[in-house]
C-alpha atoms as a PDB file:
ATOM      1  CA  MET A   1     -48.604   3.926 -26.165  1.00  0.00           C
ATOM      2  CA  LYS A   2     -47.852   7.592 -25.719  1.00  0.00           C
ATOM      3  CA  LYS A   3     -50.481  10.226 -24.959  1.00  0.00           C
ATOM      4  CA  TYR A   4     -50.478  13.621 -26.659  1.00  0.00           C
ATOM      5  CA  GLN A   5     -51.903  16.938 -25.471  1.00  0.00           C
ATOM      6  CA  CYS A   6     -53.431  19.725 -27.540  1.00  0.00           C
ATOM      7  CA  GLY A   7     -51.481  22.965 -27.161  1.00  0.00           C
ATOM      8  CA  ALA A   8     -54.601  25.082 -27.615  1.00  0.00           C
ATOM      9  CA  CYS A   9     -57.186  23.525 -25.281  1.00  0.00           C
ATOM     10  CA  GLN A  10     -55.243  20.867 -23.324  1.00  0.00           C
ATOM     11  CA  TYR A  11     -57.340  17.953 -24.683  1.00  0.00           C
ATOM     12  CA  ILE A  12     -55.424  14.689 -24.250  1.00  0.00           C
ATOM     13  CA  TYR A  13     -55.457  12.092 -27.012  1.00  0.00           C
ATOM     14  CA  ASP A  14     -55.290   8.701 -25.290  1.00  0.00           C
ATOM     15  CA  PRO A  15     -54.585   5.882 -27.763  1.00  0.00           C
ATOM     16  CA  GLU A  16     -56.244   3.371 -25.436  1.00  0.00           C
ATOM     17  CA  LEU A  17     -59.536   5.246 -25.964  1.00  0.00           C
ATOM     18  CA  GLY A  18     -59.085   6.378 -29.556  1.00  0.00           C
ATOM     19  CA  ASP A  19     -61.473   9.088 -30.764  1.00  0.00           C
ATOM     20  CA  PRO A  20     -64.950   7.575 -31.172  1.00  0.00           C
ATOM     21  CA  ASP A  21     -66.393  10.879 -32.441  1.00  0.00           C
ATOM     22  CA  THR A  22     -64.267  10.570 -35.595  1.00  0.00           C
ATOM     23  CA  ASN A  23     -64.300   6.761 -35.837  1.00  0.00           C
ATOM     24  CA  ILE A  24     -60.727   6.336 -34.573  1.00  0.00           C
ATOM     25  CA  ALA A  25     -60.630   2.894 -32.966  1.00  0.00           C
ATOM     26  CA  PRO A  26     -59.190   2.252 -29.506  1.00  0.00           C
ATOM     27  CA  GLY A  27     -55.571   1.139 -29.809  1.00  0.00           C
ATOM     28  CA  THR A  28     -54.743   3.656 -32.564  1.00  0.00           C
ATOM     29  CA  SER A  29     -51.428   5.368 -31.826  1.00  0.00           C
ATOM     30  CA  PHE A  30     -51.071   9.109 -32.367  1.00  0.00           C
ATOM     31  CA  GLU A  31     -48.651   8.425 -35.221  1.00  0.00           C
ATOM     32  CA  GLU A  32     -51.311   6.327 -36.977  1.00  0.00           C
ATOM     33  CA  LEU A  33     -53.913   9.112 -36.930  1.00  0.00           C
ATOM     34  CA  PRO A  34     -54.712  10.559 -40.370  1.00  0.00           C
ATOM     35  CA  GLU A  35     -52.740  13.706 -41.211  1.00  0.00           C
ATOM     36  CA  ASP A  36     -55.995  15.678 -41.422  1.00  0.00           C
ATOM     37  CA  TRP A  37     -57.132  14.581 -37.947  1.00  0.00           C
ATOM     38  CA  ALA A  38     -57.794  17.539 -35.644  1.00  0.00           C
ATOM     39  CA  CYS A  39     -58.554  18.046 -31.962  1.00  0.00           C
ATOM     40  CA  PRO A  40     -62.187  17.042 -31.398  1.00  0.00           C
ATOM     41  CA  LEU A  41     -62.700  19.906 -28.935  1.00  0.00           C
ATOM     42  CA  CYS A  42     -61.107  22.932 -30.586  1.00  0.00           C
ATOM     43  CA  GLY A  43     -60.052  21.857 -34.097  1.00  0.00           C
ATOM     44  CA  GLU A  44     -56.304  22.311 -33.524  1.00  0.00           C
ATOM     45  CA  GLU A  45     -54.284  20.500 -36.177  1.00  0.00           C
ATOM     46  CA  LYS A  46     -52.305  17.375 -35.348  1.00  0.00           C
ATOM     47  CA  ASP A  47     -48.987  19.263 -35.323  1.00  0.00           C
ATOM     48  CA  GLY A  48     -50.317  21.400 -32.460  1.00  0.00           C
ATOM     49  CA  PHE A  49     -50.079  18.417 -30.087  1.00  0.00           C
ATOM     50  CA  THR A  50     -47.126  17.528 -27.894  1.00  0.00           C
ATOM     51  CA  GLU A  51     -46.178  14.226 -26.311  1.00  0.00           C
ATOM     52  CA  ILE A  52     -46.930  13.865 -22.609  1.00  0.00           C
ATOM     53  CA  VAL A  53     -44.032  12.395 -20.690  1.00  0.00           C
END
């Protein structure tokens, strides 16, 4: 699964880890995140993330 990085604070969403602070289970791809999901560190919206190659 692809990782995505926040453009504001550089936080990396790793689908293997999920986001336990917002009850996102490990194994959840970035595309499967709710549309209202935001960066857990700075609050940047989902569309502020870019795929890491």
